[in-house]
Coordinates of C-alpha atoms in Angstrom, one line a residue:
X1 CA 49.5 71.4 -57.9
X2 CA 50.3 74.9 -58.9
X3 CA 53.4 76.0 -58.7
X4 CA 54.3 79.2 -56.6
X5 CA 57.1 82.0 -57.5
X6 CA 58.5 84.1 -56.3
X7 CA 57.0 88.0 -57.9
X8 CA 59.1 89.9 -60.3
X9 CA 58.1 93.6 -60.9
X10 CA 60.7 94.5 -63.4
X11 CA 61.9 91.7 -65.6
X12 CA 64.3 93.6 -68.1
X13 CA 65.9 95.0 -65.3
X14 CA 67.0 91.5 -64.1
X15 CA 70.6 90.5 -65.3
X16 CA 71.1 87.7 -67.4
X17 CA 72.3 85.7 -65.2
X18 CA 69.8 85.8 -62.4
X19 CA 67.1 85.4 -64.8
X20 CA 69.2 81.8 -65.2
X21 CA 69.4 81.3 -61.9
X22 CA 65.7 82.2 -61.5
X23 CA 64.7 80.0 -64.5
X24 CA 66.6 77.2 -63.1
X25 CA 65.3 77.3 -59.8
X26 CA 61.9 76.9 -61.0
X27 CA 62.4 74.1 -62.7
X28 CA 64.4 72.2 -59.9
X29 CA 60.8 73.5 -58.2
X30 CA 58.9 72.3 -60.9
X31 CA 60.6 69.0 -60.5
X32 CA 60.0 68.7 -56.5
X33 CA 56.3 69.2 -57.2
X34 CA 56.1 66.8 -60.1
X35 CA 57.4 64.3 -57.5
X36 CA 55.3 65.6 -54.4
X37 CA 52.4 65.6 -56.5
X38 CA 52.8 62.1 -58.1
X39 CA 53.8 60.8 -53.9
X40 CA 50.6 62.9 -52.8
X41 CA 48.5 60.9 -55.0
X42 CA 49.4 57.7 -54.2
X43 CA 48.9 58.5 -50.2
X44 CA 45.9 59.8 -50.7
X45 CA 44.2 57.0 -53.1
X46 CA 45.5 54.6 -50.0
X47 CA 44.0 56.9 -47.3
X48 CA 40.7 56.7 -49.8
X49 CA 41.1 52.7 -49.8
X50 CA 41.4 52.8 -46.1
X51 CA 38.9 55.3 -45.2
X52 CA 36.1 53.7 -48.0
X53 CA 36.8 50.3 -46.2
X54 CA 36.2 51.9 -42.9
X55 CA 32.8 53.6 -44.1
X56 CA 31.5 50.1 -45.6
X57 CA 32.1 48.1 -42.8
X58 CA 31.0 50.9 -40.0
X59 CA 27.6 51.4 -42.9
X60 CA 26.8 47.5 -42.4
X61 CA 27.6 47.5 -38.3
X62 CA 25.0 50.5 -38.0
X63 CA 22.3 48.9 -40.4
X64 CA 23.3 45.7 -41.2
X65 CA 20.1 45.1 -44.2
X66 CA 20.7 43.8 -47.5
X67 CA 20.0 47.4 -49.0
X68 CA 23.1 49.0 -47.3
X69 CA 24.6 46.9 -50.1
X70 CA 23.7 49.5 -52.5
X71 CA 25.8 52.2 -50.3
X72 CA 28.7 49.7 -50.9
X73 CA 28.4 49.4 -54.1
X74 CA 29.0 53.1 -54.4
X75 CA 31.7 53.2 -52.5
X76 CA 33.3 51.0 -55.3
X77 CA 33.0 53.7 -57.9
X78 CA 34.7 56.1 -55.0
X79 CA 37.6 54.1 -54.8
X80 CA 37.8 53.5 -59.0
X81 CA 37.4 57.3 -59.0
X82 CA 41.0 57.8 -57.1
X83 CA 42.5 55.2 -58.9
X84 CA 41.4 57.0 -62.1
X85 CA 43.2 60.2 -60.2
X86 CA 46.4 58.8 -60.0
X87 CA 46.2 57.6 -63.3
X88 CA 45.9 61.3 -64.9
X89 CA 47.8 63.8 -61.9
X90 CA 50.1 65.6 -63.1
X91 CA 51.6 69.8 -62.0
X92 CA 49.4 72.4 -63.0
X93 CA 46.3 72.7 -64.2
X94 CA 44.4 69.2 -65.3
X95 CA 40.9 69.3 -66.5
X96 CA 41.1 65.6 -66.1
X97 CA 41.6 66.1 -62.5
X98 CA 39.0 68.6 -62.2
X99 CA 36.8 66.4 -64.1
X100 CA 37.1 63.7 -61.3
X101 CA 37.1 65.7 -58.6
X102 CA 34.0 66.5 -59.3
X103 CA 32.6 63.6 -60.1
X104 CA 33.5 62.8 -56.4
X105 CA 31.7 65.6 -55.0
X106 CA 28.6 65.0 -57.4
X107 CA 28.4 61.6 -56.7
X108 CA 28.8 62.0 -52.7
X109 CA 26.1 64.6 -52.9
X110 CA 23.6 62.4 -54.7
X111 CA 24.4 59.2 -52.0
X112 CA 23.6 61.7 -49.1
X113 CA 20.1 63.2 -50.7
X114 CA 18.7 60.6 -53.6
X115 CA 17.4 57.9 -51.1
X116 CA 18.2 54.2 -51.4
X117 CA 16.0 53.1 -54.5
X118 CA 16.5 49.6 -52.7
X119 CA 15.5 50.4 -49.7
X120 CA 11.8 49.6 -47.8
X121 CA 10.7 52.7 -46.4
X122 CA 9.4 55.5 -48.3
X123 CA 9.9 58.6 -46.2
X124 CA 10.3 61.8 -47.4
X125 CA 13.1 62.9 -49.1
X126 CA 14.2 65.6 -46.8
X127 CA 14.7 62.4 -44.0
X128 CA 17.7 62.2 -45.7
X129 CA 19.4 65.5 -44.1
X130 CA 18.4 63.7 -40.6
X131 CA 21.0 61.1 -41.0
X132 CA 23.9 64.0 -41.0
X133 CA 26.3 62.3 -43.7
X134 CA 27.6 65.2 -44.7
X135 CA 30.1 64.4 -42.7
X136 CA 31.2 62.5 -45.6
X137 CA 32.5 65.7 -47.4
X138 CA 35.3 66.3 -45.4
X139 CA 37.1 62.8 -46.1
X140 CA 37.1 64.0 -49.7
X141 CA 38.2 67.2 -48.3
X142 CA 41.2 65.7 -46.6
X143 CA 42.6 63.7 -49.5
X144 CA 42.4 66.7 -51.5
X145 CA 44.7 68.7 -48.9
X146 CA 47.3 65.4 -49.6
X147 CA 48.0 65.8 -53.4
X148 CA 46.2 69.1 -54.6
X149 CA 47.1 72.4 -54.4
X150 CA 45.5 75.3 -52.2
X151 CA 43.5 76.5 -54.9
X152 CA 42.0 72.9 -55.6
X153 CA 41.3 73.1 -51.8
X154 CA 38.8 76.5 -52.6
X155 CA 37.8 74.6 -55.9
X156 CA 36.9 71.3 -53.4
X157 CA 35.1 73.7 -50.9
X158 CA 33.6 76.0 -53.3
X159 CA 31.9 73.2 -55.6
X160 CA 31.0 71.4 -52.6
X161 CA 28.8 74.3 -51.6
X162 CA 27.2 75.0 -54.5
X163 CA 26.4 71.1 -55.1
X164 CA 25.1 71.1 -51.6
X165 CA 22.5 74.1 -52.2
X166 CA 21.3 72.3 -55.5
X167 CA 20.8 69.5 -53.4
X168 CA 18.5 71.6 -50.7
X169 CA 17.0 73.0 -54.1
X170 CA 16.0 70.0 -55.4
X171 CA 14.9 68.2 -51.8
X172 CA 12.6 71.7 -51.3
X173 CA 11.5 70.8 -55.0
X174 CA 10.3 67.0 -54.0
X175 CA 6.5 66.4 -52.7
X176 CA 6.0 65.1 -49.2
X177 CA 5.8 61.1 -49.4
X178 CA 3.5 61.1 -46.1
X179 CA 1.6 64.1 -45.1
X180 CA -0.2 61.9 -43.1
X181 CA 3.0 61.5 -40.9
X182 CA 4.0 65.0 -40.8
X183 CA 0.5 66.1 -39.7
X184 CA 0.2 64.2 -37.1
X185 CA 3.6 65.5 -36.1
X186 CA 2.7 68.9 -35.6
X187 CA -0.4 68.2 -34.3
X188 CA 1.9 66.8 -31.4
X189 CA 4.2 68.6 -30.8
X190 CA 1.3 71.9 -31.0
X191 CA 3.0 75.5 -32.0
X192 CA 6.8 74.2 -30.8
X193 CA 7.8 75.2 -34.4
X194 CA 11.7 74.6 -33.6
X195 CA 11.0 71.1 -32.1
X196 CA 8.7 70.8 -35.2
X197 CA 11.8 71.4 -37.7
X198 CA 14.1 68.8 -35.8
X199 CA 11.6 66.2 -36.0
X200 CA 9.5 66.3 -38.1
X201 CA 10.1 63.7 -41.7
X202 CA 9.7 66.7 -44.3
X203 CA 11.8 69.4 -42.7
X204 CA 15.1 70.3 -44.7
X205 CA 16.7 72.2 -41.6
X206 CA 17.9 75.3 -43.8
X207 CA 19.6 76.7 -40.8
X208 CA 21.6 73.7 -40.1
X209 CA 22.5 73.7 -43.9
X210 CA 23.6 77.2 -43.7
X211 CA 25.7 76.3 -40.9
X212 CA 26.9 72.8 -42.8
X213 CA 28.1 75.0 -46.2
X214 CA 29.5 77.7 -43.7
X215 CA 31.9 75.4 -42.0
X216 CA 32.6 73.2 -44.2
X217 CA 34.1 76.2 -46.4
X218 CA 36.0 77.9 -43.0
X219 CA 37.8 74.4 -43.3
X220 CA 38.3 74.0 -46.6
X221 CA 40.0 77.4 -46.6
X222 CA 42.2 77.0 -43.0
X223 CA 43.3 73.7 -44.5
X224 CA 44.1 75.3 -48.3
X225 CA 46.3 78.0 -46.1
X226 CA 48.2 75.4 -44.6
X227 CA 48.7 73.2 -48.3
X228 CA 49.9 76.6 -49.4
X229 CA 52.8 77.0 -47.0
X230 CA 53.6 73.4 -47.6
X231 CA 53.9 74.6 -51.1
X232 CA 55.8 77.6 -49.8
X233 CA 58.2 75.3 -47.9
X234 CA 58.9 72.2 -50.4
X235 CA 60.0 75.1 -53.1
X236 CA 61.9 76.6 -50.2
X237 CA 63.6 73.4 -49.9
X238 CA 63.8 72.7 -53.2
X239 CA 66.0 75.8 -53.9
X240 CA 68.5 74.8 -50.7
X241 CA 68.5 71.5 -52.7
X242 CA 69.5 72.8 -55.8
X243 CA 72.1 75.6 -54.3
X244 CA 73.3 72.3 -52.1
X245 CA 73.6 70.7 -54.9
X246 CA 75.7 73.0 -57.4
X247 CA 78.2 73.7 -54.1
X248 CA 78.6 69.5 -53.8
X249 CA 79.6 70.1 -58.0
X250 CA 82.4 72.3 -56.5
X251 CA 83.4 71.3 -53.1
X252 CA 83.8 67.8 -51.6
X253 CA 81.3 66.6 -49.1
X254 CA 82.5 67.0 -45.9
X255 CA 82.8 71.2 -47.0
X256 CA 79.6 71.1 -48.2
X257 CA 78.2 69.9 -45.0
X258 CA 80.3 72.4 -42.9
X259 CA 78.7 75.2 -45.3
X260 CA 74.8 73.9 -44.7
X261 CA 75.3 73.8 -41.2
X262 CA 76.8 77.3 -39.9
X263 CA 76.9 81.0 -41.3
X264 CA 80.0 81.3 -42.2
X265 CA 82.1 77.8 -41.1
X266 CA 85.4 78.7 -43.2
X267 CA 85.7 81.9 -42.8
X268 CA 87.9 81.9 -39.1
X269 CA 91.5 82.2 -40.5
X270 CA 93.0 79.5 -38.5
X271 CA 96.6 77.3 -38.8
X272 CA 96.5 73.1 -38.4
X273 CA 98.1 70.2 -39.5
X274 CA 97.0 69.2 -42.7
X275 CA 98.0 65.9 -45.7
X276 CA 98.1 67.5 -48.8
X277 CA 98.1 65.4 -52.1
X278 CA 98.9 66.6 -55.5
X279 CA 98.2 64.5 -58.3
X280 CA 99.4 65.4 -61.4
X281 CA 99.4 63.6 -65.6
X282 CA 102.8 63.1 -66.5
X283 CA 103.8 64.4 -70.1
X284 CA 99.9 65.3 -70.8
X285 CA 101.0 68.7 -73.1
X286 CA 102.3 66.7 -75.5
X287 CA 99.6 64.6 -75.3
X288 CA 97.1 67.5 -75.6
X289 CA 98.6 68.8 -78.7
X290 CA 98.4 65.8 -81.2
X291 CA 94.6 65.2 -79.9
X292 CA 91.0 67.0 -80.7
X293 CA 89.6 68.8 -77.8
X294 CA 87.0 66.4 -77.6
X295 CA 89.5 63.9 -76.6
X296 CA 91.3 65.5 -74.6
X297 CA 88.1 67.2 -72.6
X298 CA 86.6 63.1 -72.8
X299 CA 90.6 61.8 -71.3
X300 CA 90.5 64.2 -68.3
X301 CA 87.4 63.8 -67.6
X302 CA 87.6 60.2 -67.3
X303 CA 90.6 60.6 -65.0
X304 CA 89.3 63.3 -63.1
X305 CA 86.2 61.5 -61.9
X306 CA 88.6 58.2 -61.3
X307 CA 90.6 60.7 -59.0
X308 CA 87.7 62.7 -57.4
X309 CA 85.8 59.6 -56.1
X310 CA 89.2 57.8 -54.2
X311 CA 89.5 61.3 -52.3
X312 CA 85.9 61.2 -51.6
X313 CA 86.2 57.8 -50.9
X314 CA 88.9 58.3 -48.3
X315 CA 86.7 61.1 -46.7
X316 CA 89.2 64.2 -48.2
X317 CA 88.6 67.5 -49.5
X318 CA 89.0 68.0 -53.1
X319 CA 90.9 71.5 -53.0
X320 CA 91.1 72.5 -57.1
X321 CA 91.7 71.0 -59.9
X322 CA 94.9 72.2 -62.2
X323 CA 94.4 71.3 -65.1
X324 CA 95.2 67.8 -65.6
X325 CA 96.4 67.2 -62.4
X326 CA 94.4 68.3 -59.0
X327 CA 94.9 69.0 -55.2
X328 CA 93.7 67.7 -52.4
X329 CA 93.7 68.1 -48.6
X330 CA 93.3 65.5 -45.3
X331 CA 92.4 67.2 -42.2
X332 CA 90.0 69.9 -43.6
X333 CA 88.2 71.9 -42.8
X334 CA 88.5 70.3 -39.6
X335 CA 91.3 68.0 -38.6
X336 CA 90.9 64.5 -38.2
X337 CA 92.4 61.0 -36.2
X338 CA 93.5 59.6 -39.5
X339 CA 94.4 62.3 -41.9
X340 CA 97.7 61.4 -43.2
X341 CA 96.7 57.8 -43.6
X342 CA 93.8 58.5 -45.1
X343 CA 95.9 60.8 -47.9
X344 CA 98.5 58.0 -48.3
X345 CA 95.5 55.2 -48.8
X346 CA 93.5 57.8 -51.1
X347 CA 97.1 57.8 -53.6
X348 CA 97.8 54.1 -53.5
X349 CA 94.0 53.5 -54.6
X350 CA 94.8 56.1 -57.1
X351 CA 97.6 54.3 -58.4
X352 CA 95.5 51.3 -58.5
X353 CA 92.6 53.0 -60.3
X354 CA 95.2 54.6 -62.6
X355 CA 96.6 51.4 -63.8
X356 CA 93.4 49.7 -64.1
X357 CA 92.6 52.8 -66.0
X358 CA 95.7 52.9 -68.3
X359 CA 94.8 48.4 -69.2
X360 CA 91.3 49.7 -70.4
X361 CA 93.0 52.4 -73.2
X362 CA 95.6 49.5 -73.9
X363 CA 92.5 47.4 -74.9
X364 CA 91.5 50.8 -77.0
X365 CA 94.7 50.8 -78.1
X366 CA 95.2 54.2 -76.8
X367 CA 98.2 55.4 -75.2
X368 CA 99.1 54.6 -71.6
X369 CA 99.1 57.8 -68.8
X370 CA 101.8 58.2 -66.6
X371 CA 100.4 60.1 -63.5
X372 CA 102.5 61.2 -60.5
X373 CA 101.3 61.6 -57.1
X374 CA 103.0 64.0 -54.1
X375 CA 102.1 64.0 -51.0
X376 CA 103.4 65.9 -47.3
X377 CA 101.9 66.4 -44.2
X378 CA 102.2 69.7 -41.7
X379 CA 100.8 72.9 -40.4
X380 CA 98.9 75.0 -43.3
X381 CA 96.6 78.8 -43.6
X382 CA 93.0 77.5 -43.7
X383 CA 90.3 80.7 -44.4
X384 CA 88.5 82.2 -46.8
X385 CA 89.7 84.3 -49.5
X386 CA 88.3 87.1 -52.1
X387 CA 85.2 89.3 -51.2
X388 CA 82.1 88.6 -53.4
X389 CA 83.2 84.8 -55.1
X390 CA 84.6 83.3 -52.0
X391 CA 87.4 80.6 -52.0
X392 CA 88.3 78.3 -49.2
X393 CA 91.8 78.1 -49.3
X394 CA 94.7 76.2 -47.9
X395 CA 98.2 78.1 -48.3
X396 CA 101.3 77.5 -46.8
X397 CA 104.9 76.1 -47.3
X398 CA 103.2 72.5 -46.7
X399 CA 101.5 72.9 -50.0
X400 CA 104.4 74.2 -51.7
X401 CA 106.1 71.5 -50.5
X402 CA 103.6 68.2 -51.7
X403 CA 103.2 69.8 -55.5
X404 CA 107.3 69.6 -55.6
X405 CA 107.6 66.1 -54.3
X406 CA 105.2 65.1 -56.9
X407 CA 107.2 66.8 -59.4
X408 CA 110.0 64.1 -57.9
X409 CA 108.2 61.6 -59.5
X410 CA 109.6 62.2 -62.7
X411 CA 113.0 62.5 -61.4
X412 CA 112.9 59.2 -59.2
X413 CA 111.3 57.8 -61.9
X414 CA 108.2 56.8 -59.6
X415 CA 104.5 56.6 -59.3
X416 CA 104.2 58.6 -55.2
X417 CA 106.9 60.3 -53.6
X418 CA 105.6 61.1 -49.6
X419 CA 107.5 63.1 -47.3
X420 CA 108.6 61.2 -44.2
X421 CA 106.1 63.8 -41.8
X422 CA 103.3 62.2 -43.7
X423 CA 104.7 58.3 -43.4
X424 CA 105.6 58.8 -39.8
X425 CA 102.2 60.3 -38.8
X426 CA 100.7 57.6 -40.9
X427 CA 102.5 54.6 -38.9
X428 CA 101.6 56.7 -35.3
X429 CA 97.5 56.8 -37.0
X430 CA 98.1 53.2 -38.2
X431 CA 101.1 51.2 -36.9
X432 CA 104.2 50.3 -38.7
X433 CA 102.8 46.8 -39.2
X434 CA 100.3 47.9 -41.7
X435 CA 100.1 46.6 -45.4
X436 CA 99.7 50.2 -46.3
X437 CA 103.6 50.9 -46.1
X438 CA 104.6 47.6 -47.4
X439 CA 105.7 49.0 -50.7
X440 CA 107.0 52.0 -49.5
X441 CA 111.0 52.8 -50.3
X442 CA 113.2 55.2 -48.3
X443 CA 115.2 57.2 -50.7
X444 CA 117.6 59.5 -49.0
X445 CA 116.9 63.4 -47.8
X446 CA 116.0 65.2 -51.0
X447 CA 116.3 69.5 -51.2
X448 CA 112.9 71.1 -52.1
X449 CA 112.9 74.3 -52.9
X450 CA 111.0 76.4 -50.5
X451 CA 112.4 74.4 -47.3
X452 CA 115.7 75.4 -45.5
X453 CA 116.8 71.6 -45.3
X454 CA 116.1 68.4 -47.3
X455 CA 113.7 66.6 -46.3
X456 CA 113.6 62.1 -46.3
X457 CA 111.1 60.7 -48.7
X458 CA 109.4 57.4 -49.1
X459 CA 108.7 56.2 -53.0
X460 CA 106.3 54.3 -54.6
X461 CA 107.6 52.7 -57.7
X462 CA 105.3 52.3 -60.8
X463 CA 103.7 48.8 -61.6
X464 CA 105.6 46.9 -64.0
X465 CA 103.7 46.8 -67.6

């Protein structure tokens, strides 16, 4: 399958960084077509089972002698032939391929003119052409428009041709078996030369080979036009893929769908209620500085991805990460019935994942990680910022407000500290009944900076070791 890109005229004048972009798009391409090809393959060798089974039952339902067994037998070698295919396809250009592609073709064209060395009747060779099989041609034809590429298609139609003349060539070549027969023939049917040609045993029909080679090649190239804009499309697709895919690497899900969907889905400056949850490594400078950088990349890491799939997990937005601590958002881009719940679940898992995180560097014997969590709910800026690299940002004294409750943690001495908006929109999404504010602690109105009046929290302690 050979792999289309898009023309450069002026390499050197590329930047750097597009030719990276342009390099790695056409190897995500290159990969899409390494697994079209290889699923192409394996359709068509079934479509070749299923279409050889067809041939060899309709071949003994038309003339159902013990020579047609010979016809059967060849279709055998057609269907090892495709299994051979499957065995060597790979992108680009194969010889191997080739190779059996033309073996195909080669062998099809000597079933349709070399008669049956079985059979009982010895007519003349050209009797062959009256049986029109070549038909036949364009089931190869099909399978190749399944796993080949367009060019493969001309190859398919081209060699086809040519085998097909050297098969007229070598019929015209071949003496008549009974001139007997054809004499009496055209003694019949007097100076009717046209009816002679349909009729009569030794008559190639050049005409309707002409027309046979003339068709079968407008096909071959109509359907090699349409394998190239599949071609066109599955790159196409593979580079949304790919650009899909680097945007999931640094936006959360639900964003990443908004962004496929619409033009520009962010970029309305709009205000709504929002959970907003900072999680943050308690005491991790000091950490940092006594460690390699390879440990302390490998530590945040590890707790990064522990902390990125619970706010997946719970259907939020994973705003930034800060270093070793990160934010994240409930409600956005577009509200939903459970979003301060859904941020209060998200940090309690957290806290679970965290502890089951810090037992498996106590079994390292690696020091433990104290992480604090903050969380508020209310009205937030949601839009798009910057001009060229665009940011999706959430702004607003409801922000300010969850990254200093979490630095209350260290105060209170506790693993969460929510604001009371967030608890009581949680019990109104929930009901107070539910487990999920079971170890929840009321601590008195607390003064953040930021906010004209202090606001009541709810704590989380920290497990006991």
């Amino acid at each position: 399958m050979t792999l289309l890109v898009e023309r450069i005229d002026s390499p050197a004048a590329l930047s750097p960084a597009r030719s990276q972009r342009d390099t790695e798009t056409v190897q995500f391409a290159q990969a899409a077509l390494e697994a079209g090809k290889k699923e192409g393959l394996q359709l068509a060798v079934r479509a070749r089972y299923v279409a050889l089974a067809a041939i060899a039952c309709l071949l003994l339902a038309i003339n159902p002698a013990w020579e047609q067994l010979y016809y059967v037998a060849l279709l055998g070698l057609f269907a090892l032939i495709g299994w051979a295919q499957v065995r060597v396809g790979r992108v680009g250009v194969s010889r191997s391929e080739l190779a059996l592609l033309f073996c195909d073709l080669a062998l099809l064209t000597f079933v349709i003119v070399v008669p049956n060395p079985f059979g009982t009747t010895h007519w003349p060779v050209a009797m062959q052409y009256h049986f029109g099989n070549f038909i036949y041609f364009f089931v190869l034809l099909a399978g190749a428009t399944l796993a080949y590429s367009w060019r493969t298609v001309i190859t398919v139609g081209t060699w086809t041709a040519a085998l097909w003349v050297i098969g007229v060539a070598w019929v015209w070549w071949q003496p008549d078996r009974d001139p007997a027969l054809t004499a009496r023939i055209a003694e019949a049917v007097d100076s009717d030369h046209r009816l002679f040609a349909l009729i009569s045993p030794d008559a190639i029909g050049f005409g309707l080979r002409i027309q046979e080679i003339v068709v079968f090649l407008i096909v071959a190239g109509t359907l090699a036009l349409a394998v190239r804009r599949s071609n066109d499309l599955l790159i196409r697709h593979a580079a949304v893929e790919r650009e899909r895919g680097n945007l999931a690497r640094y936006f959360s899900p639900n964003v990443v769908t908004e962004l496929s969907k619409h033009d520009e889905p962010l970029k309305q400056v709009r205000t709504q209620d929002v959970a907003v949850l900072f999680v943050d490594i308690v005491g991790f400078t000091a950490f940092a500085d006594v460690r390699t950088p390879e440990e302390v990349v490998r530590t945040l890491r590890e707790f990064h991805g522990l902390m990125e799939q619970e706010v997946f997990r719970h259907d939020g937005t994973l705003d930034k990460y800060l270093g070793d601590g990160l934010m994240a958002t409930f409600g956005t881009p577009f509200a939903g019935a459970r979003d301060a719940s859904n941020a209060l679940r998200c940090a309690q898992a957290m806290i679970a994942a965290a502890d089951g995180w810090n037992a498996q560097r106590a079994a390292s014997s690696e020091p433990p990680m104290r992480v604090g969590f903050g969380l508020h709910y209310g009205p937030v800026v949601l839009g798009d910022i910057g001009h060229t690299c665009l940011e999706f940002a959430v702004i607003g004294a409801t922000v300010n407000a969850a990254s200093r409750l979490e630095g209350l943690t260290r105060t209170l001495d506790c693993a969460l500290v929510a604001s009371n908006d967030l608890v009581s929109r949680a019990r109104l999404e929930l009901g107070s009944a539910a487990e999920t504010f079971a170890s929840l602690v009321a601590v008195d109105p607390q003064v953040i900076r930021g906010l004209e009046r202090p606001i009541a929290i709810w704590t989380q302690p920290r497990a006991t070791p």
